[in-house]
Short mmCIF file of C-alpha atoms in Angstrom, two decimals:
data_model
loop_
_atom_site.label_atom_id
_atom_site.label_comp_id
_atom_site.label_asym_id
_atom_site.label_seq_id
_atom_site.Cartn_x
_atom_site.Cartn_y
_atom_site.Cartn_z
CA MET K 466 12.79 -8.60 3.61
CA THR K 467 12.76 -4.99 4.85
CA ASP K 468 15.96 -4.22 2.94
CA VAL K 469 14.31 -5.32 -0.29
CA LEU K 470 11.40 -2.95 0.32
CA ALA K 471 13.54 -0.02 1.53
CA ALA K 472 13.34 1.76 -1.83
CA TRP K 473 9.54 1.81 -1.53
CA ASN K 474 9.69 3.50 1.87
CA VAL K 475 9.91 6.95 0.30
CA ARG K 476 7.59 9.56 1.78
CA GLU K 477 6.57 12.87 0.26
CA GLU K 478 7.13 14.70 3.55
CA ASP K 479 10.78 13.57 3.54
CA PHE K 480 11.56 15.50 0.33
CA PRO K 481 14.26 18.09 1.19
CA VAL K 482 12.23 21.19 0.23
CA ASN K 483 14.76 23.43 1.98
CA GLY K 484 17.81 21.36 0.98
CA ASP K 485 20.35 22.24 -1.67
CA LEU K 486 19.74 21.35 -5.32
CA CYS K 487 21.80 18.16 -5.15
CA ASP K 488 19.77 16.87 -2.19
CA GLN K 489 16.53 17.77 -3.98
CA ILE K 490 17.61 15.94 -7.13
CA LYS K 491 18.49 12.89 -5.03
CA GLY K 492 14.99 13.16 -3.55
CA LEU K 493 13.49 13.10 -7.06
CA LEU K 494 15.60 10.08 -7.98
CA LYS K 495 14.10 8.13 -5.08
CA TYR K 496 10.85 8.23 -7.04
CA ALA K 497 12.53 7.65 -10.40
CA VAL K 498 14.03 4.29 -9.42
CA LEU K 499 10.59 2.94 -8.54
CA ALA K 500 9.85 2.79 -12.27
CA PRO K 501 8.96 -0.58 -13.74
CA SER K 502 11.64 -2.23 -15.81
CA GLY K 503 11.66 -5.22 -18.14
CA PRO K 504 12.09 -8.34 -16.08
CA ASN K 505 12.81 -5.99 -13.14
CA THR K 506 16.44 -5.61 -14.26
CA GLN K 507 16.62 -1.85 -13.56
CA PRO K 508 19.05 -1.36 -16.47
CA TRP K 509 20.02 2.20 -15.69
CA LYS K 510 22.60 4.35 -14.02
CA LEU K 511 22.03 7.96 -13.06
CA ALA K 512 24.54 10.79 -12.90
CA ILE K 513 24.03 14.25 -11.41
CA ASP K 514 25.99 17.24 -12.69
CA GLY K 515 24.74 20.52 -11.26
CA ASN K 516 21.11 20.82 -12.31
CA GLU K 517 21.37 18.03 -14.88
CA VAL K 518 20.54 14.35 -14.50
CA SER K 519 21.82 11.87 -17.08
CA VAL K 520 20.06 8.56 -17.62
CA ILE K 521 22.68 6.03 -18.68
CA ALA K 522 22.14 2.56 -20.09
CA ASP K 523 23.59 -0.18 -17.89
CA TYR K 524 24.22 -2.82 -20.53
CA ASN K 525 25.46 -5.21 -17.82
CA ARG K 526 21.78 -5.55 -16.88
CA ALA K 527 20.58 -6.01 -20.46
CA LEU K 528 19.14 -9.33 -21.54
CA PRO K 529 20.70 -9.96 -24.97
CA ASN K 530 19.32 -13.50 -25.30
CA VAL K 531 15.70 -12.43 -24.92
CA ASP K 532 15.99 -8.77 -25.99
CA PRO K 533 18.81 -8.49 -28.54
CA SER K 534 17.77 -4.99 -29.69
CA ASN K 535 17.57 -3.65 -26.09
CA ARG K 536 13.97 -2.61 -26.70
CA THR K 537 12.94 -3.50 -23.15
CA LEU K 538 15.93 -1.61 -21.74
CA TYR K 539 14.88 1.55 -23.59
CA LEU K 540 11.23 1.16 -22.57
CA SER K 541 12.43 0.87 -18.97
CA HIS K 542 14.36 4.13 -19.39
CA GLY K 543 11.16 5.77 -20.61
CA CYS K 544 9.36 4.66 -17.44
CA LEU K 545 12.21 5.99 -15.31
CA LEU K 546 12.13 9.29 -17.21
CA ALA K 547 8.37 9.60 -16.71
CA ASN K 548 8.77 9.09 -12.95
CA ILE K 549 11.50 11.76 -12.74
CA LEU K 550 9.38 14.28 -14.65
CA ILE K 551 6.19 13.54 -12.69
CA ALA K 552 8.08 13.93 -9.39
CA ALA K 553 9.83 17.08 -10.63
CA GLU K 554 6.53 18.73 -11.52
CA HIS K 555 5.00 17.63 -8.23
CA PHE K 556 7.77 19.32 -6.25
CA GLY K 557 7.64 22.48 -8.36
CA PHE K 558 10.53 21.99 -10.79
CA GLY K 559 10.50 22.82 -14.45
CA TYR K 560 12.71 20.89 -16.84
CA ASP K 561 14.12 20.50 -20.31
CA VAL K 562 14.57 16.97 -21.61
CA SER K 563 16.91 15.75 -24.31
CA CYS K 564 16.44 12.14 -25.39
CA LEU K 565 19.28 10.05 -26.84
CA PRO K 566 21.84 12.86 -26.28
CA ASP K 567 24.72 10.55 -27.20
CA GLY K 568 23.02 9.22 -30.32
CA PRO K 569 21.65 5.71 -30.80
CA SER K 570 25.02 4.07 -30.10
CA GLY K 571 25.77 6.00 -26.90
CA GLU K 572 25.14 5.06 -23.31
CA ARG K 573 23.24 8.20 -22.27
CA THR K 574 19.62 7.84 -23.26
CA ALA K 575 18.35 11.10 -21.78
CA THR K 576 19.33 14.22 -19.91
CA ILE K 577 17.01 16.27 -17.76
CA LYS K 578 17.96 19.86 -16.92
CA LEU K 579 15.98 20.97 -13.92
CA LYS K 580 14.77 24.55 -13.53
CA GLY K 581 13.55 26.34 -10.44
CA SER K 582 9.96 26.93 -11.50
CA ALA K 583 7.60 24.43 -13.08
CA GLY K 584 5.26 26.89 -14.74
CA LYS K 585 2.41 25.13 -16.55
CA LYS K 586 2.37 21.40 -15.88
CA LYS K 587 2.96 19.20 -18.90
CA LEU K 588 2.01 15.84 -17.40
CA PRO K 589 -1.03 14.46 -15.58
CA ASP K 590 -0.69 14.48 -11.80
CA LEU K 591 0.20 10.83 -11.27
CA PHE K 592 2.63 11.45 -8.41
CA SER K 593 0.63 9.50 -5.83
CA GLN K 594 0.61 6.49 -8.14
CA ILE K 595 4.41 6.16 -8.24
CA THR K 596 4.59 4.53 -4.80
CA GLU K 597 1.34 2.61 -5.32
CA ARG K 598 2.55 0.68 -8.37
CA SER K 599 3.31 -2.96 -7.74
CA LEU K 600 3.38 -6.29 -9.46
CA ARG K 601 1.27 -9.03 -8.02
CA ARG K 602 1.30 -12.20 -10.03
CA GLY K 603 -1.67 -14.47 -9.75
CA ARG K 604 -4.22 -11.74 -9.16
#
């Protein structure tokens, strides 16, 4: 059971503040993957290239019988994107976002180019809520 919960064992004090950019981006992605996804399929892949993160649709995790238009997949990507941006702002990064960079038929649904300074925050400070989110049926 502890392996299943390992992703949730992310702690703010473990973020590599003094690490290189790649390590810091990986630290942000630990929060990103905690995003909710339609039937918990986590239908995404992530790629790092320098200061850019690509969010890529993993159609192998799509549910074509119940979601033929991939609506839930794209909503899940939006949740993942929100988590990345909230974590980025929390740790002092600025960013530029491009949604659907490959067009509606492509696999990349978003790219995030991280910058060194956040400047004025664009999002509410929901960072502490990322690790608090859970699903408890029957409550």
